Amino acid sequence: MKRGRLRIYLGAAPGVGKTYAMLSEGHRRAERGTDLVVGFVEHHDRPRTQVMLRGLEEVPRREIEYRGALFTEMDVDAVLARRPAVALVDELAHTNVPGSRNAKRWQDVEELLRAGIDVVSNLNIQHLESLGDVVESITGVRQRETVPDEVVRRADQIELVDMSPQALRRRMAHGNIYKPDKIDAALSNYFRPGNLTALRELALLWTADRVDEYLQQYRSEHSIRSTWQARERIVVGVTGGPEGRTLIRRAARIAAKGSGSEVLAVYVARSDGLTSASPKELAVQRTLVEDLGGTFHHVIGEDIPSALLDFARGINATQIVLGSSRRKTWQYVFGPGVGATVARDSGPDLDVHIVTHDEVAKGRGLPVARGARLGRPRLIAGWLTGVAGPVLLTVLLTHAGGALATDGGPGFANEVLLFLFLTVLAALLGGLLPALASAAVGSLLLNYFFTPPTHTLTIADPQNILAIAVFVAVAVCVASVVDLAARRTHQAARLRAESEVLSFLAGSVLRGETSLEALLERVRETFSMDSVALLERESDVAPWTCAGSVGGTGGAPPAERPEDADVDVPVGDHMALALTGRVLPAADRRVLAAFAAQAAVVLDRQRLALEAERARDLAEGNRIRTALLAAVSHDLRTPLAGIKAAVSSLRSDDVAWSPEDEAELLEGIEEGADRLDHLVGNLLDISRLQTGTVTPLIREIDLDEVVPMALVGVPETGVSLEIPEELPMVAVDPGLLERSVANIVENAVKYSPDGRPVLVSASALGDRVELRVADRGPGVPDSAKDRIFEPFQRYGDAPRGAGVGLGLAVARGFAEAMGGRLTAEDTPGGGLTMVLSLRAAAGRGPGATQDRDDTKRQAVG
């Protein structure tokens, strides 16, 4: 069974008019013929509310005795047995009397919704469960009756009933809310201006958050990709440490303050292995950011601050969120840190937020691995230690030797150990080459200054020769071992980075991500390239074509041939991935080959999806042909039968027809012919739309030149036309626009009650011009608003012979062919409004000197 729809009127405080608005909605729906009952409404002896209850069917309440007193609650069983289309239920947060069917009224409402009954209810902002502490701090009153936020957020519609604190206090003073004996106490306590202002702000902010959700849902349902306002992009730099969750939540709160904001969590993996990220923690943070509506990105970069800034500028980010450093105070001697460097180099276009957390200054944990690519500072330190260190040690030993030992020095063995220490230190800092240089320089200095005879390169004692030889051998061995360990560490770090990237790639396959552009963008940002293109050709001699490409902000064009790229990876015989920007090392090509293979799979998947879409179009065409045959068999034969009967009657010699009878028969023939002409025209139009043969001839024209022509044939006084003269011209095909408007107006007149003319109005909105056709008919529920534009669809109780259900389908098809949109929305007060949005002509805005009230208003017959 289909679940009912919930509409909630939300207020900041008692007395703003929630119940009154709910009852007004009930009267509006009842006047439209909706089967509606009052499940429970508490009028609190307010005269205006009591008046609004008149004329509405009320379900008898259930009486419950509790502690010797008699109470009344909503009779859920009675409402379910009555089974109306809509039920009005007051005070959603109310706690039922013990012994009731449910403990809370919102649980009663949930039962009605599960039974397929639509519910209109109301609620004050202070009754939301998540705001209990905030409301208590404002008013000093703890709310005992609350509703879970999830119940309210699941509502299909939430409407704010707003009133200024001053107006609400005046209403209270006039006795429209509480009885006179309670007014003074209420005004001096709960209804103080400060309390009401704070509660009103809470209600406005909470409703604004729901508006943002509805907007994003609307943009998603209508595939709107263009930006409607300045968009905040917030990049969160995560390291895989425990502080990452705090940073992500902080960025999500910043993003929640603006509509359309986007959160992107970025983990930069350095290929030299200088990371200590936990794969498990990274997976948790990836899940967290995706649950909050953001995205997770994995980037490989030699320098973390540069890679982070390049990524942020590449996606046009506006803010960067980083955590305070986990390093201890003494560790700052190695550099200012990532946060300080990013803040220094971000420039005026990026705001950098440094967020504190519980892990500040607690250290990085396990020692980080040291790789072969030690960086320039490490290499310089290694060479200084290996070359300048032995020289300084020689100076120290020769000039201060007398202070170290009575015989003039520390001894040759100790001197060798000191030089060996410098060699090992040079190996640890700078790798193999500085260590070898230190061994060579140290052996020469030992020979010249400390081996008898001194100041010569001659060695008199064979033991000294052995000592120097052992020194050189040990130095070379230690340097080799250190270098080998560094290379193995670098390889392990490279393999770990590759495994993380491949793990993400495999995850994207399992998640069904099929966007080729997104995958190519991932390749570009992972390897820091300027552009990436997937090229293919049909044969070895055919030219290369681009199946998909992405470029960075630098404006570098993608390569058109593999030969023009800095890096190309073949995929099969006739496909290649081409990258421009820099030459990648051979170690990166293994991961790149995996990306290339996945890109080929994604491309094949997209083409299969297109073929499936074409198959669905063919199936839709078959369905339309079947419906067309049904239409021809009935809707076209009906006017033909009337025409033939009238003609046969006129040709009959057995009856002498009076002039009035002949005129009536001829009128019937003319009406049947007009119906046939209209039906055949719509059938031809829908056929042209289905086959894609509609070619609009766009030109600039005023609406008031086209719309009156489309209303020819409408019954007299059937339409009220309001088109301001200062409207800009529109870029349309006049013929297609006339047919669209004629079909829309004809549909509106068909459903509009007698004596209620259809209103056709127009207005300018940015670079669009909207034509609105509003009727006062029964309207269409939200679930059917898109279905009414499908071919051969007639909603509701449309009479037989009223058409084959093509008018709105043709109107929308022609509107989209001209670059416009046709949508349906509710008419305030009841009915349906068709909104035709058209492109305004370039540079033809509304005149600034025109009188806004200079409007043509006429009744069109």
Tab-separated table of C-alpha atoms in Angstrom, residues 322-606:
chain	number	residue	atom	x	y	z
A	322	LEU	CA	43.546	21.681	8.024
A	323	GLY	CA	44.272	20.424	11.497
A	324	SER	CA	46.779	21.843	13.936
A	325	SER	CA	50.066	19.970	13.758
A	326	ARG	CA	50.523	16.818	15.831
A	327	ARG	CA	54.266	17.433	16.022
A	328	LYS	CA	55.949	18.167	19.312
A	329	THR	CA	57.702	21.468	19.891
A	330	TRP	CA	61.221	20.210	19.136
A	331	GLN	CA	60.084	18.732	15.823
A	332	TYR	CA	59.503	22.220	14.387
A	333	VAL	CA	63.253	22.502	13.828
A	334	PHE	CA	62.678	20.404	10.657
A	335	GLY	CA	60.300	22.972	9.131
A	336	PRO	CA	57.141	25.029	9.732
A	337	GLY	CA	54.751	22.156	8.923
A	338	VAL	CA	52.028	21.587	6.321
A	339	GLY	CA	49.447	23.920	7.853
A	340	ALA	CA	51.753	26.920	8.102
A	341	THR	CA	53.139	26.322	4.599
A	342	VAL	CA	49.684	26.056	3.028
A	343	ALA	CA	48.509	29.187	4.837
A	344	ARG	CA	51.610	31.069	3.674
A	345	ASP	CA	51.350	29.992	0.019
A	346	SER	CA	47.551	29.983	-0.364
A	347	GLY	CA	47.343	33.566	-1.584
A	348	PRO	CA	44.271	35.840	-1.391
A	349	ASP	CA	41.966	33.452	-3.297
A	350	LEU	CA	41.950	30.676	-0.687
A	351	ASP	CA	40.871	30.879	2.948
A	352	VAL	CA	42.733	28.458	5.223
A	353	HIS	CA	41.118	27.244	8.459
A	354	ILE	CA	43.434	25.694	11.065
A	355	VAL	CA	41.256	23.571	13.369
A	356	THR	CA	42.365	22.433	16.816
A	357	HIS	CA	41.754	18.864	17.953
A	358	ASP	CA	42.576	16.419	20.727
A	359	GLU	CA	45.775	15.166	19.054
A	360	VAL	CA	47.557	18.542	18.922
A	361	ALA	CA	51.265	18.325	19.945
A	362	LYS	CA	50.964	14.649	20.907
A	363	GLY	CA	53.515	13.556	18.337
A	364	ARG	CA	53.239	11.643	15.119
A	365	GLY	CA	53.335	8.176	16.700
A	366	LEU	CA	55.599	5.602	15.040
A	367	PRO	CA	58.786	6.784	13.332
A	368	VAL	CA	58.211	7.483	9.681
A	369	ALA	CA	60.053	5.551	6.993
A	370	ARG	CA	62.986	7.088	5.173
A	371	GLY	CA	63.105	6.634	1.433
A	372	ALA	CA	65.681	6.945	-1.297
A	373	ARG	CA	64.409	10.328	-2.385
A	374	LEU	CA	65.653	12.187	0.644
A	375	GLY	CA	65.083	15.683	-0.590
A	376	ARG	CA	67.496	18.558	-1.046
A	377	PRO	CA	67.900	19.499	2.658
A	378	ARG	CA	68.805	15.918	3.584
A	379	LEU	CA	71.285	15.602	0.716
A	380	ILE	CA	72.974	18.894	1.606
A	381	ALA	CA	73.250	17.812	5.251
A	382	GLY	CA	74.714	14.449	4.168
A	383	TRP	CA	77.358	16.036	1.956
A	384	LEU	CA	78.307	18.580	4.622
A	385	THR	CA	78.622	15.825	7.214
A	386	GLY	CA	80.599	13.566	4.855
A	387	VAL	CA	83.016	16.206	3.506
A	388	ALA	CA	83.183	19.086	5.975
A	389	GLY	CA	82.731	16.885	9.048
A	390	PRO	CA	86.065	15.025	8.751
A	391	VAL	CA	87.888	18.321	8.156
A	392	LEU	CA	86.385	19.902	11.274
A	393	LEU	CA	87.127	16.761	13.281
A	394	THR	CA	90.756	16.842	12.111
A	395	VAL	CA	91.103	20.472	13.205
A	396	LEU	CA	89.589	19.633	16.587
A	397	LEU	CA	91.813	16.638	17.173
A	398	THR	CA	95.071	18.337	16.095
A	399	HIS	CA	94.585	21.526	18.138
A	400	ALA	CA	92.884	20.146	21.205
A	401	GLY	CA	94.601	16.786	21.413
A	402	GLY	CA	96.728	17.782	24.375
A	403	ALA	CA	93.679	18.301	26.525
A	404	LEU	CA	92.285	14.862	25.686
A	405	ALA	CA	95.280	12.683	26.613
A	406	THR	CA	98.682	13.076	28.194
A	407	ASP	CA	100.446	11.530	25.214
A	408	GLY	CA	99.125	14.177	22.806
A	409	GLY	CA	95.952	12.559	21.466
A	410	PRO	CA	93.064	10.160	22.111
A	411	GLY	CA	94.821	7.308	20.304
A	412	PHE	CA	94.710	6.108	16.705
A	413	ALA	CA	91.923	3.541	17.358
A	414	ASN	CA	89.639	6.162	18.883
A	415	GLU	CA	90.408	8.567	16.025
A	416	VAL	CA	89.396	5.904	13.494
A	417	LEU	CA	86.127	5.332	15.403
A	418	LEU	CA	85.355	9.061	15.387
A	419	PHE	CA	85.868	9.284	11.607
A	420	LEU	CA	83.798	6.107	11.188
A	421	PHE	CA	80.968	7.745	13.163
A	422	LEU	CA	80.930	10.695	10.746
A	423	THR	CA	80.813	8.298	7.784
A	424	VAL	CA	77.843	6.402	9.228
A	425	LEU	CA	76.094	9.700	10.017
A	426	ALA	CA	76.672	10.890	6.432
A	427	ALA	CA	75.147	7.613	5.155
A	428	LEU	CA	72.087	8.017	7.341
A	429	LEU	CA	71.541	11.596	6.226
A	430	GLY	CA	72.530	11.618	2.560
A	431	GLY	CA	72.751	8.021	1.408
A	432	LEU	CA	75.493	6.159	-0.428
A	433	LEU	CA	77.433	8.889	-2.246
A	434	PRO	CA	78.025	11.226	0.739
A	435	ALA	CA	79.116	8.186	2.793
A	436	LEU	CA	81.625	7.101	0.153
A	437	ALA	CA	82.942	10.656	-0.039
A	438	SER	CA	83.237	10.718	3.767
A	439	ALA	CA	85.162	7.418	3.730
A	440	ALA	CA	87.578	8.720	1.086
A	441	VAL	CA	88.180	12.076	2.796
A	442	GLY	CA	88.435	10.458	6.226
A	443	SER	CA	90.979	7.844	5.133
A	444	LEU	CA	93.177	10.549	3.542
A	445	LEU	CA	93.035	12.732	6.659
A	446	LEU	CA	93.763	9.786	8.947
A	447	ASN	CA	96.774	8.876	6.803
A	448	TYR	CA	98.123	12.431	6.561
A	449	PHE	CA	97.573	13.764	10.097
A	450	PHE	CA	97.356	10.784	12.441
A	451	THR	CA	99.414	7.902	10.961
A	452	PRO	CA	103.203	8.027	11.593
A	453	PRO	CA	105.077	9.472	9.855
A	454	THR	CA	102.573	12.388	9.975
A	455	HIS	CA	102.151	15.017	7.250
A	456	THR	CA	102.999	12.447	4.620
A	457	LEU	CA	100.981	9.821	2.803
A	458	THR	CA	103.433	7.128	3.871
A	459	ILE	CA	102.379	4.536	6.497
A	460	ALA	CA	105.188	3.028	8.523
A	461	ASP	CA	103.253	0.624	10.748
A	462	PRO	CA	101.457	-2.252	8.940
A	463	GLN	CA	98.816	-2.264	11.695
A	464	ASN	CA	97.842	1.261	10.724
A	465	ILE	CA	97.438	0.139	7.115
A	466	LEU	CA	95.085	-2.587	8.276
A	467	ALA	CA	93.136	-0.129	10.461
A	468	ILE	CA	92.602	2.319	7.582
A	469	ALA	CA	91.604	-0.518	5.244
A	470	VAL	CA	89.088	-1.816	7.787
A	471	PHE	CA	87.803	1.751	8.229
A	472	VAL	CA	87.181	2.135	4.486
A	473	ALA	CA	85.577	-1.327	4.234
A	474	VAL	CA	83.263	-0.715	7.184
A	475	ALA	CA	82.302	2.704	5.823
A	476	VAL	CA	81.468	1.284	2.400
A	477	CYS	CA	79.479	-1.618	3.902
A	478	VAL	CA	77.473	0.624	6.220
A	479	ALA	CA	76.728	3.069	3.393
A	480	SER	CA	75.630	0.213	1.109
A	481	VAL	CA	73.357	-1.270	3.771
A	482	VAL	CA	71.788	2.112	4.516
A	483	ASP	CA	71.268	2.806	0.818
A	484	LEU	CA	69.769	-0.643	0.247
A	485	ALA	CA	67.398	-0.169	3.177
A	486	ALA	CA	66.375	3.225	1.825
A	487	ARG	CA	65.674	1.810	-1.631
A	488	ARG	CA	63.648	-1.051	-0.141
A	489	THR	CA	61.693	1.435	1.968
A	490	HIS	CA	61.057	3.559	-1.093
A	491	GLN	CA	59.848	0.539	-3.033
A	492	ALA	CA	57.540	-0.467	-0.183
A	493	ALA	CA	56.149	3.071	0.006
A	494	ARG	CA	55.635	3.105	-3.767
A	495	LEU	CA	53.859	-0.260	-3.664
A	496	ARG	CA	51.708	0.918	-0.777
A	497	ALA	CA	50.719	4.067	-2.670
A	498	GLU	CA	49.971	1.963	-5.759
A	499	SER	CA	47.891	-0.477	-3.725
A	500	GLU	CA	45.861	2.400	-2.257
A	501	VAL	CA	45.179	3.819	-5.718
A	502	LEU	CA	44.308	0.392	-7.126
A	503	SER	CA	42.075	-0.263	-4.121
A	504	PHE	CA	40.194	2.945	-4.857
A	505	LEU	CA	39.948	1.975	-8.524
A	506	ALA	CA	38.523	-1.422	-7.608
A	507	GLY	CA	36.100	0.242	-5.223
A	508	SER	CA	34.868	2.561	-7.952
A	509	VAL	CA	34.163	-0.464	-10.142
A	510	LEU	CA	32.207	-2.173	-7.362
A	511	ARG	CA	30.261	1.026	-6.672
A	512	GLY	CA	29.281	1.203	-10.338
A	513	GLU	CA	30.822	4.598	-11.098
A	514	THR	CA	30.433	4.887	-14.885
A	515	SER	CA	31.438	8.471	-15.645
A	516	LEU	CA	34.391	8.498	-18.038
A	517	GLU	CA	35.086	12.190	-17.369
A	518	ALA	CA	35.217	11.539	-13.601
A	519	LEU	CA	37.693	8.687	-14.083
A	520	LEU	CA	39.919	10.766	-16.378
A	521	GLU	CA	39.793	13.629	-13.883
A	522	ARG	CA	40.900	11.161	-11.194
A	523	VAL	CA	43.863	10.177	-13.383
A	524	ARG	CA	44.769	13.820	-13.955
A	525	GLU	CA	44.699	14.794	-10.289
A	526	THR	CA	46.431	11.575	-9.107
A	527	PHE	CA	49.453	12.065	-11.368
A	528	SER	CA	49.312	15.924	-11.400
A	529	MET	CA	49.011	16.142	-15.198
A	530	ASP	CA	47.746	19.050	-17.289
A	531	SER	CA	45.324	17.037	-19.419
A	532	VAL	CA	44.192	13.460	-20.010
A	533	ALA	CA	42.451	12.083	-23.104
A	534	LEU	CA	41.194	8.650	-24.107
A	535	LEU	CA	41.868	8.246	-27.839
A	536	GLU	CA	40.568	5.552	-30.163
A	537	ARG	CA	40.481	4.695	-33.847
A	538	GLU	CA	38.691	2.094	-35.945
A	539	SER	CA	41.757	0.668	-37.691
A	540	ASP	CA	45.521	1.080	-37.959
A	541	VAL	CA	45.176	3.606	-40.780
A	542	ALA	CA	42.153	5.501	-39.434
A	543	PRO	CA	42.673	8.856	-37.674
A	544	TRP	CA	42.531	9.119	-33.904
A	545	THR	CA	39.353	10.455	-32.292
A	546	CYS	CA	38.795	11.585	-28.730
A	547	ALA	CA	36.356	9.448	-26.730
A	548	GLY	CA	36.694	11.652	-23.641
A	549	SER	CA	39.095	14.199	-22.175
A	550	VAL	CA	39.654	16.526	-19.226
A	551	GLY	CA	41.970	19.491	-18.775
A	552	GLY	CA	43.254	21.448	-15.817
A	553	THR	CA	42.864	25.118	-15.007
A	554	GLY	CA	45.982	25.989	-16.967
A	555	GLY	CA	44.110	25.646	-20.237
A	556	ALA	CA	46.390	22.975	-21.713
A	557	PRO	CA	44.557	21.266	-24.598
A	558	PRO	CA	44.368	17.450	-24.530
A	559	ALA	CA	46.572	15.558	-26.965
A	560	GLU	CA	44.933	14.671	-30.302
A	561	ARG	CA	47.329	11.788	-31.019
A	562	PRO	CA	49.375	9.504	-28.773
A	563	GLU	CA	52.538	10.857	-30.433
A	564	ASP	CA	51.706	14.365	-29.189
A	565	ALA	CA	51.400	13.315	-25.530
A	566	ASP	CA	54.096	13.279	-22.875
A	567	VAL	CA	52.864	9.867	-21.728
A	568	ASP	CA	50.753	7.410	-23.694
A	569	VAL	CA	49.491	4.035	-22.525
A	570	PRO	CA	48.068	1.705	-25.192
A	571	VAL	CA	44.801	-0.073	-24.405
A	572	GLY	CA	44.323	-2.891	-26.863
A	573	ASP	CA	45.069	-2.376	-30.547
A	574	HIS	CA	43.052	0.741	-31.290
A	575	MET	CA	42.836	2.728	-28.052
A	576	ALA	CA	45.317	4.729	-25.980
A	577	LEU	CA	45.372	6.937	-22.889
A	578	ALA	CA	47.288	10.157	-23.613
A	579	LEU	CA	48.566	12.490	-20.857
A	580	THR	CA	50.287	15.861	-21.142
A	581	GLY	CA	52.162	17.840	-18.491
A	582	ARG	CA	55.344	15.927	-17.671
A	583	VAL	CA	57.089	12.643	-18.318
A	584	LEU	CA	56.159	10.040	-15.721
A	585	PRO	CA	58.707	7.551	-14.373
A	586	ALA	CA	58.402	3.945	-15.421
A	587	ALA	CA	57.230	2.982	-11.920
A	588	ASP	CA	54.005	4.973	-12.425
A	589	ARG	CA	53.040	3.203	-15.642
A	590	ARG	CA	51.802	0.084	-13.885
A	591	VAL	CA	49.107	2.022	-12.036
A	592	LEU	CA	48.467	4.108	-15.136
A	593	ALA	CA	47.862	0.937	-17.151
A	594	ALA	CA	45.193	-0.098	-14.628
A	595	PHE	CA	43.500	3.293	-15.008
A	596	ALA	CA	43.656	2.969	-18.794
A	597	ALA	CA	42.052	-0.481	-18.721
A	598	GLN	CA	39.302	0.815	-16.439
A	599	ALA	CA	38.714	3.800	-18.747
A	600	ALA	CA	38.182	1.410	-21.655
A	601	VAL	CA	35.707	-0.597	-19.564
A	602	VAL	CA	33.837	2.560	-18.554
A	603	LEU	CA	33.654	3.673	-22.192
A	604	ASP	CA	32.214	0.306	-23.224
A	605	ARG	CA	29.739	0.510	-20.360
A	606	GLN	CA	28.595	3.979	-21.429
